[in-house]
Amino acid sequence: MRSEILTLRDGEGVIADSWRSIRNCPQSVSASDCLCLNSTVFWDISQSCKGPQGKEIASFDLYKEEFKVHSYPVCDSTKYSMIGVTGFQGTLCVVGLLQKHQPWMYG
């Protein structure tokens, strides 16, 4: 997969408002559902929502212009119907939705 980054200002031989290619972009990264924390953009690049086994998070450091892929932390995935990533107080968090829930009806 080819990825490009838009340079917004001049510097070190780079022309402002110009596109250039970057390397090592994970295939599953999409333009939607990303989260930016501390100058790093994060995506959940997993295809399944059935627990953390095999799930991965991609990150792109805006200063270093580097991609990395991180594994989810180990946990008892049988408790959760869905696991995802979010931000909390400037840190990246993995959250799980419990399988057991009680629907409420108002009316």
Tab-separated table of N, CA and C in Angstrom:
chain	number	residue	atom	x	y	z
A	1	MET	N	0.842	-1.178	0.000
A	1	MET	CA	0.000	0.000	0.000
A	1	MET	C	0.886	1.239	0.000
A	2	ARG	N	0.530	2.204	-0.783
A	2	ARG	CA	1.280	3.459	-0.851
A	2	ARG	C	0.545	4.512	-0.039
A	3	SER	N	1.291	5.255	0.751
A	3	SER	CA	0.715	6.348	1.538
A	3	SER	C	1.486	7.618	1.254
A	4	GLU	N	0.794	8.731	1.389
A	4	GLU	CA	1.428	10.026	1.180
A	4	GLU	C	1.090	10.951	2.331
A	5	ILE	N	1.981	11.906	2.559
A	5	ILE	CA	1.782	12.887	3.619
A	5	ILE	C	1.870	14.283	2.999
A	6	LEU	N	1.017	15.174	3.462
A	6	LEU	CA	0.999	16.551	2.977
A	6	LEU	C	1.853	17.412	3.894
A	7	THR	N	2.833	18.097	3.314
A	7	THR	CA	3.682	19.008	4.066
A	7	THR	C	3.017	20.377	4.085
A	8	LEU	N	2.839	20.935	5.280
A	8	LEU	CA	2.127	22.202	5.422
A	8	LEU	C	3.044	23.414	5.453
A	9	ARG	N	4.352	23.216	5.670
A	9	ARG	CA	5.260	24.366	5.705
A	9	ARG	C	6.610	23.995	5.105
A	10	ASP	N	7.365	25.026	4.708
A	10	ASP	CA	8.703	24.816	4.147
A	10	ASP	C	9.661	24.366	5.239
A	11	GLY	N	10.654	23.609	4.848
A	11	GLY	CA	11.691	23.223	5.798
A	11	GLY	C	12.510	22.060	5.289
A	12	GLU	N	13.819	22.130	5.494
A	12	GLU	CA	14.755	21.062	5.163
A	12	GLU	C	14.528	20.488	3.767
A	13	GLY	N	14.450	21.339	2.787
A	13	GLY	CA	14.323	20.894	1.407
A	13	GLY	C	12.941	20.427	0.998
A	14	VAL	N	11.959	20.644	1.849
A	14	VAL	CA	10.585	20.227	1.552
A	14	VAL	C	9.758	21.466	1.242
A	15	ILE	N	9.007	21.417	0.173
A	15	ILE	CA	8.180	22.542	-0.258
A	15	ILE	C	6.814	22.462	0.420
A	16	ALA	N	6.324	23.601	0.904
A	16	ALA	CA	5.010	23.648	1.549
A	16	ALA	C	3.918	23.255	0.568
A	17	ASP	N	2.850	22.695	1.097
A	17	ASP	CA	1.693	22.257	0.309
A	17	ASP	C	2.079	21.246	-0.772
A	18	SER	N	2.999	20.362	-0.453
A	18	SER	CA	3.393	19.316	-1.404
A	18	SER	C	3.182	17.933	-0.773
A	19	TRP	N	2.870	16.964	-1.619
A	19	TRP	CA	2.662	15.583	-1.177
A	19	TRP	C	3.940	14.789	-1.405
A	20	ARG	N	4.241	13.882	-0.467
A	20	ARG	CA	5.371	12.980	-0.660
A	20	ARG	C	5.045	11.616	-0.063
A	21	SER	N	5.651	10.604	-0.610
A	21	SER	CA	5.387	9.226	-0.183
A	21	SER	C	6.071	8.923	1.141
A	22	ILE	N	5.432	8.056	1.936
A	22	ILE	CA	6.033	7.544	3.165
A	22	ILE	C	5.973	6.025	3.118
A	23	ARG	N	6.840	5.389	3.866
A	23	ARG	CA	6.976	3.934	3.818
A	23	ARG	C	6.296	3.238	4.988
A	24	ASN	N	6.155	1.932	4.819
A	24	ASN	CA	5.736	1.012	5.878
A	24	ASN	C	4.353	1.282	6.442
A	25	CYS	N	3.429	1.678	5.611
A	25	CYS	CA	2.058	1.883	6.066
A	25	CYS	C	1.361	0.527	6.181
A	26	PRO	N	0.781	0.205	7.358
A	26	PRO	CA	0.023	-1.040	7.474
A	26	PRO	C	-1.146	-1.043	6.496
A	27	GLN	N	-1.455	-2.186	5.911
A	27	GLN	CA	-2.500	-2.266	4.897
A	27	GLN	C	-3.875	-1.881	5.405
A	28	SER	N	-4.177	-2.144	6.657
A	28	SER	CA	-5.537	-1.949	7.159
A	28	SER	C	-5.848	-0.536	7.628
A	29	VAL	N	-4.904	0.387	7.544
A	29	VAL	CA	-5.142	1.747	8.019
A	29	VAL	C	-6.128	2.441	7.089
A	30	SER	N	-7.162	3.039	7.694
A	30	SER	CA	-8.149	3.777	6.902
A	30	SER	C	-8.174	5.231	7.355
A	31	ALA	N	-8.808	6.051	6.567
A	31	ALA	CA	-8.869	7.480	6.879
A	31	ALA	C	-9.860	7.788	7.990
A	32	SER	N	-10.697	6.842	8.328
A	32	SER	CA	-11.701	7.097	9.365
A	32	SER	C	-11.321	6.394	10.667
A	33	ASP	N	-12.018	6.733	11.703
A	33	ASP	CA	-11.859	6.092	13.012
A	33	ASP	C	-10.432	6.131	13.541
A	34	CYS	N	-9.807	7.283	13.460
A	34	CYS	CA	-8.476	7.424	14.024
A	34	CYS	C	-8.545	8.324	15.255
A	35	LEU	N	-7.486	8.307	16.025
A	35	LEU	CA	-7.407	9.044	17.272
A	35	LEU	C	-6.022	9.662	17.346
A	36	CYS	N	-5.928	10.955	17.651
A	36	CYS	CA	-4.633	11.622	17.746
A	36	CYS	C	-4.351	11.987	19.201
A	37	LEU	N	-3.232	11.477	19.723
A	37	LEU	CA	-2.789	11.761	21.087
A	37	LEU	C	-1.301	12.077	21.065
A	38	ASN	N	-0.916	13.183	21.663
A	38	ASN	CA	0.498	13.539	21.795
A	38	ASN	C	1.257	13.431	20.470
A	39	SER	N	0.697	14.000	19.425
A	39	SER	CA	1.312	14.045	18.091
A	39	SER	C	1.500	12.674	17.447
A	40	THR	N	0.692	11.709	17.877
A	40	THR	CA	0.686	10.380	17.264
A	40	THR	C	-0.750	10.019	16.927
A	41	VAL	N	-0.964	9.518	15.702
A	41	VAL	CA	-2.295	9.100	15.262
A	41	VAL	C	-2.382	7.585	15.422
A	42	PHE	N	-3.499	7.098	16.003
A	42	PHE	CA	-3.699	5.673	16.250
A	42	PHE	C	-4.928	5.172	15.507
A	43	TRP	N	-4.857	3.914	15.021
A	43	TRP	CA	-5.991	3.232	14.388
A	43	TRP	C	-6.059	1.813	14.919
A	44	ASP	N	-7.267	1.316	15.116
A	44	ASP	CA	-7.459	-0.108	15.377
A	44	ASP	C	-7.489	-0.773	14.008
A	45	ILE	N	-6.512	-1.611	13.709
A	45	ILE	CA	-6.426	-2.199	12.369
A	45	ILE	C	-6.869	-3.655	12.347
A	46	SER	N	-7.574	-4.080	13.388
A	46	SER	CA	-8.017	-5.470	13.460
A	46	SER	C	-9.270	-5.684	12.634
A	47	GLN	N	-9.393	-6.867	12.087
A	47	GLN	CA	-10.551	-7.210	11.270
A	47	GLN	C	-11.691	-7.776	12.104
A	48	SER	N	-11.411	-8.258	13.300
A	48	SER	CA	-12.411	-8.935	14.122
A	48	SER	C	-12.640	-8.164	15.408
A	49	CYS	N	-13.808	-8.324	15.998
A	49	CYS	CA	-14.079	-7.677	17.291
A	49	CYS	C	-14.345	-8.740	18.352
A	50	LYS	N	-13.709	-9.899	18.252
A	50	LYS	CA	-13.954	-11.004	19.175
A	50	LYS	C	-12.810	-11.188	20.153
A	51	GLY	N	-12.356	-10.160	20.768
A	51	GLY	CA	-11.298	-10.278	21.756
A	51	GLY	C	-9.967	-9.772	21.234
A	52	PRO	N	-8.984	-9.644	22.143
A	52	PRO	CA	-7.718	-9.028	21.789
A	52	PRO	C	-6.736	-9.935	21.054
A	53	GLN	N	-6.962	-11.254	21.026
A	53	GLN	CA	-6.013	-12.138	20.364
A	53	GLN	C	-5.930	-11.786	18.880
A	54	GLY	N	-4.751	-11.433	18.457
A	54	GLY	CA	-4.539	-11.097	17.056
A	54	GLY	C	-4.940	-9.681	16.685
A	55	LYS	N	-5.485	-8.925	17.620
A	55	LYS	CA	-5.864	-7.543	17.315
A	55	LYS	C	-4.624	-6.660	17.385
A	56	GLU	N	-4.619	-5.640	16.544
A	56	GLU	CA	-3.465	-4.756	16.488
A	56	GLU	C	-3.896	-3.299	16.379
A	57	ILE	N	-3.004	-2.431	16.824
A	57	ILE	CA	-3.193	-0.985	16.751
A	57	ILE	C	-2.031	-0.432	15.931
A	58	ALA	N	-2.341	0.356	14.924
A	58	ALA	CA	-1.297	1.031	14.149
A	58	ALA	C	-1.131	2.441	14.700
A	59	SER	N	0.091	2.946	14.658
A	59	SER	CA	0.335	4.328	15.065
A	59	SER	C	1.221	5.004	14.026
A	60	PHE	N	1.034	6.312	13.909
A	60	PHE	CA	1.873	7.120	13.020
A	60	PHE	C	2.339	8.330	13.801
A	61	ASP	N	3.644	8.421	14.034
A	61	ASP	CA	4.250	9.543	14.744
A	61	ASP	C	4.388	10.702	13.759
A	62	LEU	N	3.712	11.812	14.042
A	62	LEU	CA	3.706	12.949	13.121
A	62	LEU	C	5.057	13.657	13.031
A	63	TYR	N	5.876	13.586	14.077
A	63	TYR	CA	7.197	14.216	14.036
A	63	TYR	C	8.219	13.342	13.314
A	64	LYS	N	8.249	12.068	13.657
A	64	LYS	CA	9.209	11.146	13.037
A	64	LYS	C	8.731	10.625	11.686
A	65	GLU	N	7.430	10.785	11.416
A	65	GLU	CA	6.801	10.280	10.194
A	65	GLU	C	7.057	8.784	10.034
A	66	GLU	N	6.778	8.044	11.118
A	66	GLU	CA	6.985	6.600	11.142
A	66	GLU	C	5.722	5.877	11.582
A	67	PHE	N	5.452	4.758	10.917
A	67	PHE	CA	4.373	3.871	11.327
A	67	PHE	C	4.925	2.789	12.242
A	68	LYS	N	4.099	2.345	13.191
A	68	LYS	CA	4.402	1.183	14.032
A	68	LYS	C	3.116	0.388	14.197
A	69	VAL	N	3.254	-0.890	14.490
A	69	VAL	CA	2.106	-1.742	14.779
A	69	VAL	C	2.305	-2.322	16.170
A	70	HIS	N	1.252	-2.241	17.006
A	70	HIS	CA	1.300	-2.692	18.393
A	70	HIS	C	0.232	-3.761	18.614
A	71	SER	N	0.548	-4.765	19.414
A	71	SER	CA	-0.437	-5.783	19.785
A	71	SER	C	-1.315	-5.257	20.913
A	72	TYR	N	-2.541	-5.769	20.985
A	72	TYR	CA	-3.411	-5.450	22.113
A	72	TYR	C	-2.846	-6.082	23.382
A	73	PRO	N	-3.150	-5.522	24.563
A	73	PRO	CA	-2.725	-6.175	25.803
A	73	PRO	C	-3.490	-7.486	26.005
A	74	VAL	N	-2.900	-8.399	26.755
A	74	VAL	CA	-3.530	-9.686	27.036
A	74	VAL	C	-4.605	-9.489	28.101
A	75	CYS	N	-5.789	-10.050	27.863
A	75	CYS	CA	-6.863	-10.002	28.858
A	75	CYS	C	-7.818	-11.160	28.615
A	76	ASP	N	-8.746	-11.366	29.534
A	76	ASP	CA	-9.759	-12.413	29.395
A	76	ASP	C	-10.839	-11.906	28.450
A	77	SER	N	-10.718	-12.256	27.185
A	77	SER	CA	-11.628	-11.719	26.173
A	77	SER	C	-13.011	-12.343	26.208
A	78	THR	N	-13.200	-13.406	26.982
A	78	THR	CA	-14.522	-14.048	27.032
A	78	THR	C	-15.553	-13.162	27.715
A	79	LYS	N	-15.115	-12.179	28.469
A	79	LYS	CA	-16.034	-11.275	29.168
A	79	LYS	C	-16.621	-10.202	28.252
A	80	TYR	N	-15.970	-9.940	27.130
A	80	TYR	CA	-16.309	-8.773	26.328
A	80	TYR	C	-16.941	-9.145	24.989
A	81	SER	N	-17.954	-8.387	24.623
A	81	SER	CA	-18.563	-8.587	23.313
A	81	SER	C	-17.851	-7.744	22.258
A	82	MET	N	-17.138	-6.717	22.707
A	82	MET	CA	-16.420	-5.845	21.780
A	82	MET	C	-15.274	-5.169	22.523
A	83	ILE	N	-14.141	-5.045	21.869
A	83	ILE	CA	-12.972	-4.388	22.452
A	83	ILE	C	-12.457	-3.369	21.439
A	84	GLY	N	-12.096	-2.169	21.913
A	84	GLY	CA	-11.616	-1.127	21.018
A	84	GLY	C	-10.661	-0.184	21.727
A	85	VAL	N	-10.207	0.834	21.014
A	85	VAL	CA	-9.274	1.806	21.575
A	85	VAL	C	-9.929	3.178	21.662
A	86	THR	N	-9.497	3.942	22.655
A	86	THR	CA	-9.968	5.312	22.845
A	86	THR	C	-8.879	6.086	23.580
A	87	GLY	N	-9.076	7.363	23.745
A	87	GLY	CA	-8.151	8.182	24.507
A	87	GLY	C	-8.763	8.554	25.844
A	88	PHE	N	-7.926	8.662	26.873
A	88	PHE	CA	-8.377	9.088	28.190
A	88	PHE	C	-7.252	9.867	28.841
A	89	GLN	N	-7.497	11.130	29.135
A	89	GLN	CA	-6.534	12.016	29.780
A	89	GLN	C	-5.163	11.975	29.091
A	90	GLY	N	-5.181	12.028	27.761
A	90	GLY	CA	-3.946	12.096	26.996
A	90	GLY	C	-3.223	10.780	26.791
A	91	THR	N	-3.846	9.662	27.175
A	91	THR	CA	-3.220	8.356	26.981
A	91	THR	C	-4.116	7.462	26.133
A	92	LEU	N	-3.514	6.479	25.499
A	92	LEU	CA	-4.257	5.513	24.695
A	92	LEU	C	-4.794	4.429	25.616
A	93	CYS	N	-6.068	4.103	25.481
A	93	CYS	CA	-6.704	3.094	26.329
A	93	CYS	C	-7.391	2.038	25.475
A	94	VAL	N	-7.376	0.807	25.953
A	94	VAL	CA	-8.157	-0.270	25.357
A	94	VAL	C	-9.353	-0.478	26.269
A	95	VAL	N	-10.548	-0.434	25.694
A	95	VAL	CA	-11.774	-0.583	26.479
A	95	VAL	C	-12.565	-1.775	25.961
A	96	GLY	N	-13.309	-2.391	26.870
A	96	GLY	CA	-14.128	-3.539	26.491
A	96	GLY	C	-15.574	-3.330	26.891
A	97	LEU	N	-16.485	-3.778	26.038
A	97	LEU	CA	-17.918	-3.732	26.307
A	97	LEU	C	-18.315	-5.094	26.848
A	98	LEU	N	-18.838	-5.118	28.066
A	98	LEU	CA	-19.224	-6.384	28.685
A	98	LEU	C	-20.342	-7.051	27.912
A	99	GLN	N	-20.313	-8.379	27.854
A	99	GLN	CA	-21.332	-9.125	27.122
A	99	GLN	C	-22.694	-9.010	27.779
A	100	LYS	N	-22.698	-9.005	29.092
A	100	LYS	CA	-23.976	-8.948	29.798
A	100	LYS	C	-24.398	-7.500	29.967
A	101	HIS	N	-25.551	-7.181	29.467
A	101	HIS	CA	-26.094	-5.841	29.636
A	101	HIS	C	-27.601	-5.954	29.762
A	102	GLN	N	-28.182	-4.958	30.371
A	102	GLN	CA	-29.625	-4.951	30.558
A	102	GLN	C	-30.218	-3.810	29.754
A	103	PRO	N	-31.058	-4.135	28.791
A	103	PRO	CA	-31.686	-3.057	28.018
A	103	PRO	C	-32.694	-2.296	28.868
A	104	TRP	N	-32.759	-1.013	28.653
A	104	TRP	CA	-33.721	-0.167	29.353
A	104	TRP	C	-34.673	0.416	28.332
A	105	MET	N	-35.907	0.560	28.746
A	105	MET	CA	-36.908	1.157	27.867
A	105	MET	C	-37.539	2.335	28.579
A	106	TYR	N	-37.608	3.431	27.901
A	106	TYR	CA	-38.253	4.610	28.456
A	106	TYR	C	-39.457	4.923	27.597
A	107	GLY	N	-40.502	5.344	28.239
A	107	GLY	CA	-41.646	5.686	27.413
A	107	GLY	C	-42.845	6.089	28.214
